[in-house]
Short mmCIF file of C-alpha atoms in Angstrom, two decimals:
data_model
loop_
_atom_site.label_atom_id
_atom_site.label_comp_id
_atom_site.label_asym_id
_atom_site.label_seq_id
_atom_site.Cartn_x
_atom_site.Cartn_y
_atom_site.Cartn_z
CA PHE A 1 37.93 165.77 2.38
CA PRO A 2 36.36 166.73 5.76
CA SER A 3 32.65 166.87 6.53
CA HIS A 4 30.87 169.54 4.51
CA ASP A 5 27.90 170.29 2.29
CA THR A 6 28.63 169.43 -1.37
CA THR A 7 25.58 171.05 -2.94
CA GLY A 8 25.93 171.19 -6.72
CA SER A 9 29.61 170.18 -6.62
CA VAL A 10 31.35 168.51 -9.56
CA TYR A 11 34.34 166.23 -8.90
CA THR A 12 36.65 164.83 -11.54
CA GLY A 13 39.35 162.34 -10.61
CA ASN A 14 39.60 160.26 -7.45
CA LEU A 15 37.32 161.14 -4.55
CA ARG A 16 38.20 159.97 -1.04
CA ASN A 17 35.88 160.73 1.87
CA GLN A 18 36.57 159.84 5.49
CA GLY A 19 34.03 162.17 7.03
CA THR A 20 30.42 162.95 6.16
CA ALA A 21 29.56 164.23 2.69
CA ASP A 22 26.06 165.47 1.98
CA PHE A 23 25.50 165.33 -1.79
CA LYS A 24 22.57 167.46 -2.93
CA GLN A 25 21.07 168.75 -6.13
CA GLY A 26 22.81 166.42 -8.54
CA ALA A 27 26.46 166.43 -7.46
CA THR A 28 28.47 164.73 -10.24
CA LEU A 29 31.34 162.30 -9.60
CA THR A 30 33.68 161.28 -12.40
CA GLY A 31 36.39 158.77 -11.53
CA SER A 32 36.59 156.46 -8.53
CA VAL A 33 35.01 156.84 -5.09
CA ASP A 34 36.80 155.49 -2.01
CA ILE A 35 34.38 155.24 0.91
CA THR A 36 35.39 154.47 4.50
CA GLY A 37 32.30 153.93 6.62
CA SER A 38 28.76 153.63 5.25
CA LEU A 39 26.99 154.76 2.12
CA CYS A 40 23.43 155.99 2.74
CA VAL A 41 20.87 156.54 -0.01
CA ASN A 42 17.47 157.92 1.01
CA GLY A 43 17.97 156.60 4.52
CA ASP A 44 19.12 153.08 3.53
CA CYS A 45 22.74 152.48 4.54
CA TRP A 46 25.32 149.87 3.58
CA PRO A 47 28.67 149.41 5.36
CA PHE A 48 31.89 149.49 3.36
CA GLY A 49 35.26 148.26 4.51
CA GLY A 50 38.47 147.22 2.82
CA GLY A 51 37.03 148.15 -0.55
CA VAL A 52 34.17 145.67 -0.21
CA GLY A 53 30.53 146.72 -0.21
CA PRO A 54 27.23 145.94 -1.90
CA PHE A 55 28.26 147.72 -5.10
CA ALA A 56 31.87 146.49 -5.02
CA GLN A 57 31.02 142.80 -4.64
CA THR A 58 32.15 140.66 -7.55
CA ALA A 59 29.30 138.71 -9.13
CA SER A 60 29.38 134.98 -8.38
CA PHE A 61 27.94 132.30 -10.66
CA ILE A 62 28.14 128.68 -11.76
CA SER A 63 26.61 126.70 -14.62
CA VAL A 64 26.62 122.87 -14.47
CA TYR A 65 25.01 119.86 -16.11
CA ASP A 66 25.09 116.07 -16.07
CA THR A 67 25.43 113.79 -19.08
CA THR A 68 24.33 110.52 -17.44
CA ASP A 69 21.10 108.87 -16.32
CA GLN A 70 20.50 109.04 -12.56
CA THR A 71 18.48 106.46 -10.64
CA LEU A 72 17.21 105.89 -7.10
CA ASP A 73 18.35 103.15 -4.72
CA GLY A 74 14.69 102.43 -4.02
CA ALA A 75 11.21 103.91 -3.97
CA LEU A 76 10.92 106.88 -1.59
CA THR A 77 14.66 106.75 -0.94
CA ALA A 78 16.10 110.27 -1.02
CA SER A 79 18.95 111.11 -3.39
CA VAL A 80 20.49 114.33 -4.69
CA PHE A 81 21.02 115.70 -8.17
CA GLU A 82 24.63 115.11 -9.23
CA PHE A 83 26.58 116.90 -11.95
CA ASN A 84 29.62 115.75 -13.91
CA THR A 85 30.37 118.93 -15.85
CA VAL A 86 31.05 122.50 -14.74
CA ASP A 87 30.47 124.72 -17.74
CA PHE A 88 31.90 127.88 -16.11
CA ASN A 89 31.98 129.44 -12.65
CA ARG A 90 33.33 132.21 -10.46
CA GLY A 91 32.96 132.46 -6.69
CA ILE A 92 30.72 129.37 -6.48
CA THR A 93 32.13 125.84 -6.64
CA LEU A 94 30.65 122.39 -7.12
CA VAL A 95 31.81 120.09 -4.29
CA SER A 96 31.29 116.30 -4.18
CA SER A 97 29.36 116.49 -7.49
CA SER A 98 26.22 117.90 -5.82
CA ARG A 99 27.03 120.76 -3.42
CA PHE A 100 26.81 124.36 -4.67
CA THR A 101 29.23 126.07 -2.27
CA VAL A 102 29.47 129.86 -2.01
CA SER A 103 32.60 131.81 -1.05
CA GLN A 104 30.90 134.98 0.19
CA PRO A 105 27.69 135.88 2.02
CA GLY A 106 24.72 137.11 0.06
CA ALA A 107 21.53 136.29 -1.78
CA TYR A 108 21.58 133.79 -4.66
CA ASN A 109 19.26 132.39 -7.30
CA LEU A 110 19.39 128.64 -8.00
CA ALA A 111 17.60 127.45 -11.14
CA PHE A 112 17.43 123.97 -12.62
CA SER A 113 15.89 121.88 -15.37
CA ALA A 114 15.64 118.08 -14.96
CA GLN A 115 14.25 115.51 -17.41
CA PHE A 116 12.35 112.70 -15.67
CA ASP A 117 11.33 109.41 -17.25
CA LYS A 118 10.19 105.94 -16.12
CA THR A 119 10.48 102.42 -17.44
CA ASP A 120 7.07 100.96 -16.51
CA SER A 121 3.39 101.71 -17.22
CA SER A 122 2.31 102.73 -13.71
CA ASN A 123 1.91 106.30 -12.56
CA SER A 124 4.79 107.78 -10.60
CA THR A 125 5.08 110.83 -8.36
CA ALA A 126 8.50 112.43 -7.98
CA TYR A 127 9.46 114.93 -5.29
CA ILE A 128 12.13 117.65 -5.51
CA TRP A 129 13.29 119.84 -2.64
CA LEU A 130 16.17 121.93 -1.38
CA ARG A 131 18.86 121.09 1.17
CA LYS A 132 21.15 123.59 2.89
CA ASN A 133 24.33 122.33 4.56
CA GLY A 134 22.92 118.79 4.47
CA ASN A 135 19.56 119.66 6.04
CA ASP A 136 16.18 119.66 4.29
CA VAL A 137 14.80 123.18 3.83
CA SER A 138 11.27 123.52 5.22
CA GLN A 139 8.47 124.15 2.71
CA SER A 140 10.78 123.68 -0.30
CA ASN A 141 9.28 120.45 -1.71
CA THR A 142 7.34 120.13 -4.98
CA SER A 143 5.83 117.02 -6.58
CA ILE A 144 5.35 116.13 -10.23
CA THR A 145 3.44 113.19 -11.73
CA LEU A 146 4.53 110.95 -14.58
CA ALA A 147 1.37 109.30 -15.93
CA GLY A 148 0.73 106.83 -18.71
CA GLY A 149 3.15 104.37 -20.19
CA ALA A 150 6.90 104.01 -20.18
CA ASN A 151 8.97 106.79 -21.69
CA ASP A 152 6.48 109.40 -20.46
CA ARG A 153 8.99 112.20 -19.98
CA VAL A 154 8.32 115.18 -17.76
CA VAL A 155 10.62 118.18 -17.35
CA ALA A 156 10.81 119.77 -13.91
CA ALA A 157 12.14 123.34 -13.99
CA TRP A 158 11.92 126.12 -11.41
CA ASN A 159 14.14 128.18 -9.12
CA PHE A 160 14.90 128.89 -5.47
CA PHE A 161 16.04 132.13 -3.84
CA LEU A 162 18.82 131.49 -1.30
CA THR A 163 20.56 133.45 1.43
CA GLY A 164 23.69 132.26 3.15
CA SER A 165 27.13 132.84 4.55
CA ALA A 166 30.57 132.07 3.13
CA GLY A 167 31.08 128.30 3.09
CA ASP A 168 27.38 127.40 2.99
CA TYR A 169 26.25 124.89 0.39
CA TRP A 170 22.97 123.78 -1.19
CA GLU A 171 21.86 120.59 -2.88
CA ILE A 172 18.75 119.64 -4.84
CA ALA A 173 17.28 116.47 -3.37
CA TRP A 174 14.76 114.15 -5.02
CA THR A 175 12.90 110.88 -4.70
CA ALA A 176 9.90 109.06 -6.25
CA ASP A 177 7.28 106.55 -5.12
CA ASP A 178 8.28 104.23 -8.00
CA ASP A 179 11.91 103.15 -8.25
CA ASN A 180 11.53 102.84 -12.03
CA THR A 181 11.58 106.64 -12.18
CA TYR A 182 14.91 108.15 -13.20
CA LEU A 183 16.62 111.24 -14.61
CA GLN A 184 17.26 110.74 -18.30
CA ALA A 185 20.06 112.01 -20.53
CA ALA A 186 19.93 111.56 -24.31
CA ASN A 187 22.52 111.59 -27.05
CA ALA A 188 22.75 114.16 -29.80
CA ILE A 189 21.82 113.55 -33.39
CA PRO A 190 24.62 115.35 -35.25
CA GLY A 191 23.30 117.98 -37.60
CA VAL A 192 19.81 117.77 -36.05
CA TYR A 193 20.00 118.62 -32.33
CA PRO A 194 22.53 118.58 -29.45
CA ALA A 195 22.63 116.15 -26.55
CA ILE A 196 20.13 116.45 -23.70
CA PRO A 197 21.64 116.55 -20.20
CA SER A 198 19.65 114.79 -17.48
CA ILE A 199 19.95 117.97 -15.38
CA ILE A 200 21.07 121.55 -16.01
CA ALA A 201 21.52 123.99 -13.12
CA THR A 202 22.79 127.51 -12.52
CA VAL A 203 23.43 129.54 -9.40
CA ASN A 204 24.17 133.27 -9.43
CA SER A 205 24.48 136.05 -6.88
CA MET A 206 21.69 138.62 -6.89
CA TYR A 207 23.83 141.61 -5.81
#
């Protein structure tokens, strides 16, 4: 329909607008809305085109884990978390076992849980940070300390907010000052508890 004031209007069926519609006083839409141009709400506008917009975007997600121990090549030698199982995903893929690769631009939440252990009695400090497209992300590092004897497990678990373009990828990098530090997986005891992955991670779009 052409540009006009739609105060108090009620529409049932398919609504297609290619001009300017000013909805006031609780206009009700029942059915589908086809918008060419921008949608503005209280002065905030989002562009739409080809049926794609902030409310038409399909949610993207991935859930992965790894069932093996992971070790370092040496103390303070950087490595990345690797995963051998994709539980389920849509719109985000796991490339080269470590790269969370997105197919559309947007904001994403990356969360992980990793079980650290060590095989000696000395203290160990492990470091975990984010990489984007192969480059370390500034101010993304966190350290944890494994103190006491061997088998002193520590679980690292937190999240990162990400923004990127189609084709961008992220990795979780790590190292430790003691090469006896590793990521530990554990077997299940049937009828008691399930297996423990060395790492679990999820990534999901936030709009």
